[in-house]
Structures are given as C-alpha cells and as structure tokens.
Amino acid sequence: MESTSSTGTVLVTCTERTATVTLNRPESMNAINPAMLNDFIYALKEVGENEDIDVVILKGNGKAFSSGGDIKMMLESDEENGFDSLMDGISELVTTLYFMPKLTISEIHGAVAGLGLSIALATDYLIADSQSKVAMNFIGIGLIPDGGGHFFLERRLGEVGAKELIWEGKVLTAHEAKEKGLIHEVVEGSLEQAVEKKVQIWLKSPVQAMIKTKKILSEKNRPLLIKMLEIEKAAQMKMRQTEDHKEGIRAFVEKRKPVFIGK
C-alpha cells in the first residue's frame, strides 16, 4: 500500500516500511530556502514518528539532490533576527535527521553541495550516480560550512582532510568522493535500482538491532554535534558581516570570479 503526502516543497511517499522524502524545488536545483527548510523539518518529524517506517530515503526532484542554501535567501535575510532563526532551523533539521530512529539513505544525483552535502552526510548511507558532483563550497562566498558540516567531515576525513576539503571548495566527482570516504557507493547503472537493492537488504535484516546500534553511537556524539552547530551558528553570523562574503555574493550574482581581500 503506497501513500503520498506533500508539505509544499517536500514530498513524502510511504510504501513497504519505507518512506521516500523528496526535495521538490527542481527549478532551483532544490536549493533550500526558509519555506523548504520548514517543510523538510515537518516531513522528517512526521516520518520519524511513524512506527510503520524502518527506512527513510532522501532524494531530490529534477536535475540535482540539492545545490545547498538558496543564494537569494542569503541576499534577502540580512536582518540578524531572521538569520538567527534560519540557523536554528538548520540545526533542528540536521539533528532531527541524524538522531532519527530509522535507517537513512541519501540517493544522490546531479549536484550535492554546501548545506545539501551536510544534510546528505547526516544520513547513514550515501549512494550516488556516477555523474554526480560533490562540493563543500561555502568558501566561494566567504562563508564556513554549516548544518554540522565540520562535524560530519571531520568524522570521515579527520581534521586535516576536513580542512583541506573546506578550504579548497573543490568540486569532486562521485568516484573522488567515494575514494575520500564521503560516499559509500557509486552507481554506473540505475540509481533507483541500487537504492532499492540496499533497502531490501536492510528490510530483510534485524532492523531494530541496527537502529539500536545507530542510537548508541549517535547519542554518544550528541553533545559534540550540538556544540558544533552552536559554534557554526556564531561563526557564520560573523562571516556574513565580512567584506569577502559580500564580494562573494556580488560575484556570484554577477557571474564572475570573486576578488577576496581577507577582510
């Protein structure tokens, strides 16, 4: 029995103990704006509380998983109170996903960048189409990773590797991302079939034991993730006031290379 619901910019489809949560702003490569952020949180909480669901799949509609935070949102949310609320929403989204008592998969195609990558890294397993592009590219607009980006990258790459990836802002191929340990599986053929195969393996396993292991490990990490999100929030607010960030946004809008001055 399949059921589908929509919160506007996020679609939820439930079938056979599995919920698929689909980001649905294809016209903007699923860039996350305040409306989508709120819809996303609501959808994840609804799925997380559904006792009939064991596996949750995240995916994006259209040409990309998610290109990250909406640049237009950054231009419009200059008020400190608005940005404060936005960062709190991002923290709520990431913690809801990371601590969710379900097995979670990110089904990645096209671009997964910035905040979109932080969100994908908060899931248990990442499967990507071989043509996908992966980037933690906040540095290009004079910002730092948020959404727990520092936490998730440091756990996978170590401190040295995390700094390298963040500072370079390099766009990785799916295979390069797998070699670094950011992605678990790269698919040359059908991405949907590969995800379904993984889901079926999980559904035929003692899922509750797997979820209990996840809970033990995630609870151990809870204080560090919460602290990291707090630090990212404070730092990001400072970065938004820098000349380099303003120049990065101008350059993005004007489609040119930014000229940073270190201020």
Coordinates of C-alpha atoms in Angstrom, one line a residue:
M1 CA 0.0 0.0 0.0
E2 CA 1.5 3.3 -1.1
S3 CA 0.6 6.7 0.3
T4 CA 1.9 10.1 -0.8
S5 CA 1.8 13.5 1.1
S6 CA 3.1 16.9 0.3
T7 CA 4.2 19.8 2.6
G8 CA 4.7 22.1 -0.4
T9 CA 8.4 21.9 -1.3
V10 CA 8.9 18.4 0.1
L11 CA 7.1 15.2 -0.9
V12 CA 6.7 12.1 1.2
T13 CA 5.9 8.7 -0.2
C14 CA 5.4 5.7 2.1
T15 CA 5.5 2.1 0.9
E16 CA 6.6 -1.3 2.4
R17 CA 8.2 0.1 5.7
T18 CA 10.0 2.7 3.6
A19 CA 9.5 6.5 3.3
T20 CA 10.9 8.5 0.5
V21 CA 11.4 12.2 1.3
T22 CA 11.8 14.2 -1.9
L23 CA 13.1 17.8 -2.1
N24 CA 10.8 19.5 -4.6
R25 CA 12.2 22.8 -5.9
P26 CA 13.6 21.4 -9.2
E27 CA 13.6 24.9 -10.7
S28 CA 16.4 25.9 -8.3
M29 CA 18.2 22.6 -8.1
N30 CA 16.5 22.1 -4.7
A31 CA 18.3 25.0 -3.1
I32 CA 17.0 25.3 0.4
N33 CA 15.0 28.4 1.3
P34 CA 13.1 29.1 4.6
A35 CA 9.9 27.5 3.2
M36 CA 11.6 24.3 2.2
L37 CA 13.5 24.2 5.5
N38 CA 10.3 24.3 7.4
D39 CA 8.6 21.7 5.2
F40 CA 11.7 19.5 5.4
I41 CA 11.7 19.6 9.2
Y42 CA 8.0 18.8 9.3
A43 CA 8.3 15.9 6.9
L44 CA 11.3 14.3 8.8
K45 CA 9.5 14.6 12.1
E46 CA 6.3 13.1 10.7
V47 CA 8.3 10.2 9.2
G48 CA 10.4 9.8 12.4
E49 CA 7.3 9.3 14.5
N50 CA 5.7 6.8 12.1
E51 CA 6.3 3.3 13.7
D52 CA 5.4 1.6 10.4
I53 CA 8.5 3.0 8.8
D54 CA 12.0 1.5 9.2
V55 CA 13.9 3.0 6.3
V56 CA 14.0 6.6 5.0
I57 CA 15.3 7.7 1.6
L58 CA 16.3 11.3 0.8
K59 CA 16.4 12.4 -2.8
G60 CA 15.9 15.5 -4.9
N61 CA 13.4 16.1 -7.7
G62 CA 14.8 17.3 -11.1
K63 CA 18.5 17.6 -12.0
A64 CA 20.1 17.6 -8.5
F65 CA 19.9 16.3 -5.0
S66 CA 20.4 19.8 -3.6
S67 CA 22.7 22.7 -4.6
G68 CA 22.7 23.9 -0.9
G69 CA 21.3 27.0 0.7
D70 CA 19.4 29.4 -1.6
I71 CA 21.7 32.4 -2.5
K72 CA 18.6 34.5 -2.9
M73 CA 17.7 33.7 0.7
M74 CA 21.2 34.9 1.7
L75 CA 20.5 38.2 -0.1
E76 CA 17.1 38.7 1.5
S77 CA 17.8 37.6 5.1
D78 CA 20.1 40.4 6.1
E79 CA 18.3 41.0 9.4
E80 CA 20.1 39.4 12.3
N81 CA 16.9 38.0 13.8
G82 CA 15.9 36.4 10.5
F83 CA 19.3 34.8 10.1
D84 CA 19.3 33.6 13.7
S85 CA 16.0 31.9 13.2
L86 CA 17.3 30.4 9.9
M87 CA 20.4 28.9 11.6
D88 CA 18.2 27.4 14.4
G89 CA 16.1 25.8 11.7
I90 CA 19.1 24.3 10.0
S91 CA 20.3 22.9 13.4
E92 CA 16.8 21.4 14.0
L93 CA 16.7 19.8 10.6
V94 CA 20.2 18.2 11.0
T95 CA 19.6 16.9 14.5
T96 CA 16.2 15.5 13.6
L97 CA 17.7 13.6 10.7
Y98 CA 20.9 12.4 12.4
F99 CA 19.1 11.2 15.6
M100 CA 16.1 9.7 13.7
P101 CA 15.4 6.2 14.9
K102 CA 15.3 4.9 11.3
L103 CA 17.9 3.7 8.8
T104 CA 18.5 6.5 6.3
I105 CA 19.9 6.7 2.8
S106 CA 20.8 9.7 0.6
E107 CA 20.0 8.9 -3.1
I108 CA 22.3 11.4 -4.8
H109 CA 22.2 12.5 -8.4
G110 CA 23.4 15.8 -10.0
A111 CA 24.8 18.3 -7.6
V112 CA 25.1 17.8 -3.8
A113 CA 26.8 20.9 -2.4
G114 CA 27.1 23.1 0.6
L115 CA 24.2 22.6 3.1
G116 CA 22.9 19.9 0.8
L117 CA 26.1 17.9 1.4
S118 CA 25.9 18.5 5.2
I119 CA 22.3 17.1 5.1
A120 CA 23.3 14.1 3.0
L121 CA 26.2 13.3 5.3
A122 CA 23.8 13.2 8.2
T123 CA 22.3 10.0 6.8
D124 CA 23.6 6.5 7.4
Y125 CA 24.4 5.6 3.8
L126 CA 25.1 7.6 0.6
I127 CA 24.6 6.2 -2.8
A128 CA 25.5 8.4 -5.8
D129 CA 25.1 8.3 -9.5
S130 CA 28.5 8.2 -11.2
Q131 CA 27.8 11.6 -12.9
S132 CA 27.1 13.3 -9.5
K133 CA 29.2 16.3 -8.4
V134 CA 30.1 16.8 -4.7
A135 CA 31.3 20.0 -3.1
M136 CA 31.5 21.7 0.3
N137 CA 31.8 25.1 -1.4
F138 CA 30.9 27.7 1.2
I139 CA 34.4 29.1 0.8
G140 CA 33.5 30.5 -2.6
I141 CA 31.2 33.0 -1.0
G142 CA 33.3 33.7 2.0
L143 CA 31.3 31.5 4.5
I144 CA 32.0 28.4 6.5
P145 CA 30.1 25.1 6.3
D146 CA 27.0 24.9 8.5
G147 CA 24.4 22.2 9.1
G148 CA 27.1 20.3 11.1
G149 CA 29.4 20.2 8.0
H150 CA 32.5 20.4 10.3
F151 CA 31.3 17.6 12.5
F152 CA 30.4 15.2 9.6
L153 CA 33.5 16.0 7.5
E154 CA 35.9 15.7 10.5
R155 CA 34.5 12.3 11.3
R156 CA 35.0 11.0 7.8
L157 CA 38.2 12.8 6.8
G158 CA 39.9 13.6 10.0
E159 CA 40.8 17.2 10.9
V160 CA 43.5 17.6 8.2
G161 CA 41.3 16.2 5.4
A162 CA 38.2 18.2 6.6
K163 CA 40.2 21.5 6.5
E164 CA 41.6 20.6 3.0
L165 CA 38.2 19.9 1.6
I166 CA 36.6 23.0 3.2
W167 CA 39.4 25.4 2.3
E168 CA 39.7 24.3 -1.3
G169 CA 36.0 24.2 -2.0
K170 CA 36.8 21.8 -4.8
V171 CA 34.1 20.1 -6.8
L172 CA 34.6 16.3 -6.6
T173 CA 33.4 13.6 -8.9
A174 CA 31.3 10.8 -7.3
H175 CA 34.3 8.5 -7.6
E176 CA 36.7 11.0 -6.0
A177 CA 34.1 11.5 -3.1
K178 CA 34.0 7.7 -2.6
E179 CA 37.8 7.5 -2.5
K180 CA 37.8 10.1 0.3
G181 CA 35.1 8.2 2.2
L182 CA 32.3 10.7 1.7
I183 CA 30.1 8.4 -0.3
H184 CA 29.6 4.7 0.3
E185 CA 28.6 3.5 -3.2
V186 CA 28.8 4.9 -6.7
V187 CA 26.4 3.5 -9.3
E188 CA 27.1 3.3 -13.1
G189 CA 23.6 2.0 -14.0
S190 CA 20.2 2.7 -12.4
L191 CA 20.5 4.7 -9.2
E192 CA 16.9 3.8 -8.1
Q193 CA 17.6 0.1 -8.6
A194 CA 20.8 0.3 -6.5
V195 CA 18.9 2.1 -3.7
E196 CA 16.1 -0.4 -3.8
K197 CA 18.6 -3.2 -3.6
K198 CA 20.1 -1.7 -0.4
V199 CA 16.7 -1.1 1.1
Q200 CA 15.6 -4.7 0.5
I201 CA 18.8 -5.9 2.2
W202 CA 18.1 -3.8 5.2
L203 CA 14.4 -4.8 5.3
K204 CA 15.4 -8.4 5.5
S205 CA 17.8 -7.7 8.4
P206 CA 17.1 -7.4 12.1
V207 CA 16.4 -3.6 11.7
Q208 CA 15.6 -2.9 15.3
A209 CA 19.1 -4.2 16.3
M210 CA 20.6 -2.0 13.6
I211 CA 18.7 1.1 14.8
K212 CA 19.7 0.4 18.4
T213 CA 23.4 0.4 17.3
K214 CA 22.8 3.7 15.5
K215 CA 21.1 5.2 18.6
I216 CA 24.0 4.2 20.8
L217 CA 26.6 5.7 18.5
S218 CA 24.6 8.9 17.7
E219 CA 23.8 9.5 21.4
K220 CA 27.5 9.3 22.2
N221 CA 28.0 12.0 19.6
R222 CA 25.1 14.2 20.6
P223 CA 27.0 16.7 22.8
L224 CA 29.7 17.2 20.2
L225 CA 27.2 17.7 17.3
I226 CA 25.1 20.2 19.3
K227 CA 28.2 22.1 20.3
M228 CA 29.5 22.2 16.7
L229 CA 26.1 23.5 15.5
E230 CA 26.3 26.3 18.1
I231 CA 29.8 27.2 17.1
E232 CA 28.9 27.2 13.4
K233 CA 26.0 29.5 14.0
A234 CA 28.0 32.1 15.8
A235 CA 30.9 31.9 13.3
Q236 CA 28.5 32.1 10.3
M237 CA 26.9 35.2 11.6
K238 CA 30.3 36.8 11.9
M239 CA 31.3 35.6 8.4
R240 CA 28.2 37.2 6.9
Q241 CA 29.5 40.6 8.0
T242 CA 32.8 40.3 6.2
E243 CA 33.8 42.1 3.1
D244 CA 34.8 38.8 1.5
H245 CA 31.3 37.4 1.9
K246 CA 29.7 40.5 0.4
E247 CA 32.1 40.3 -2.5
G248 CA 31.5 36.5 -2.9
I249 CA 27.7 37.1 -3.2
R250 CA 28.2 40.0 -5.6
A251 CA 30.5 37.9 -7.8
F252 CA 28.0 35.0 -7.8
V253 CA 25.2 37.3 -8.9
E254 CA 27.4 38.9 -11.5
K255 CA 28.7 35.5 -12.6
R256 CA 32.4 36.5 -12.2
K257 CA 35.3 35.3 -10.1
P258 CA 35.4 37.0 -6.7
V259 CA 38.3 39.2 -5.6
F260 CA 38.8 38.5 -1.9
I261 CA 40.9 40.8 0.3
G262 CA 40.9 38.7 3.6
K263 CA 38.6 41.2 5.4

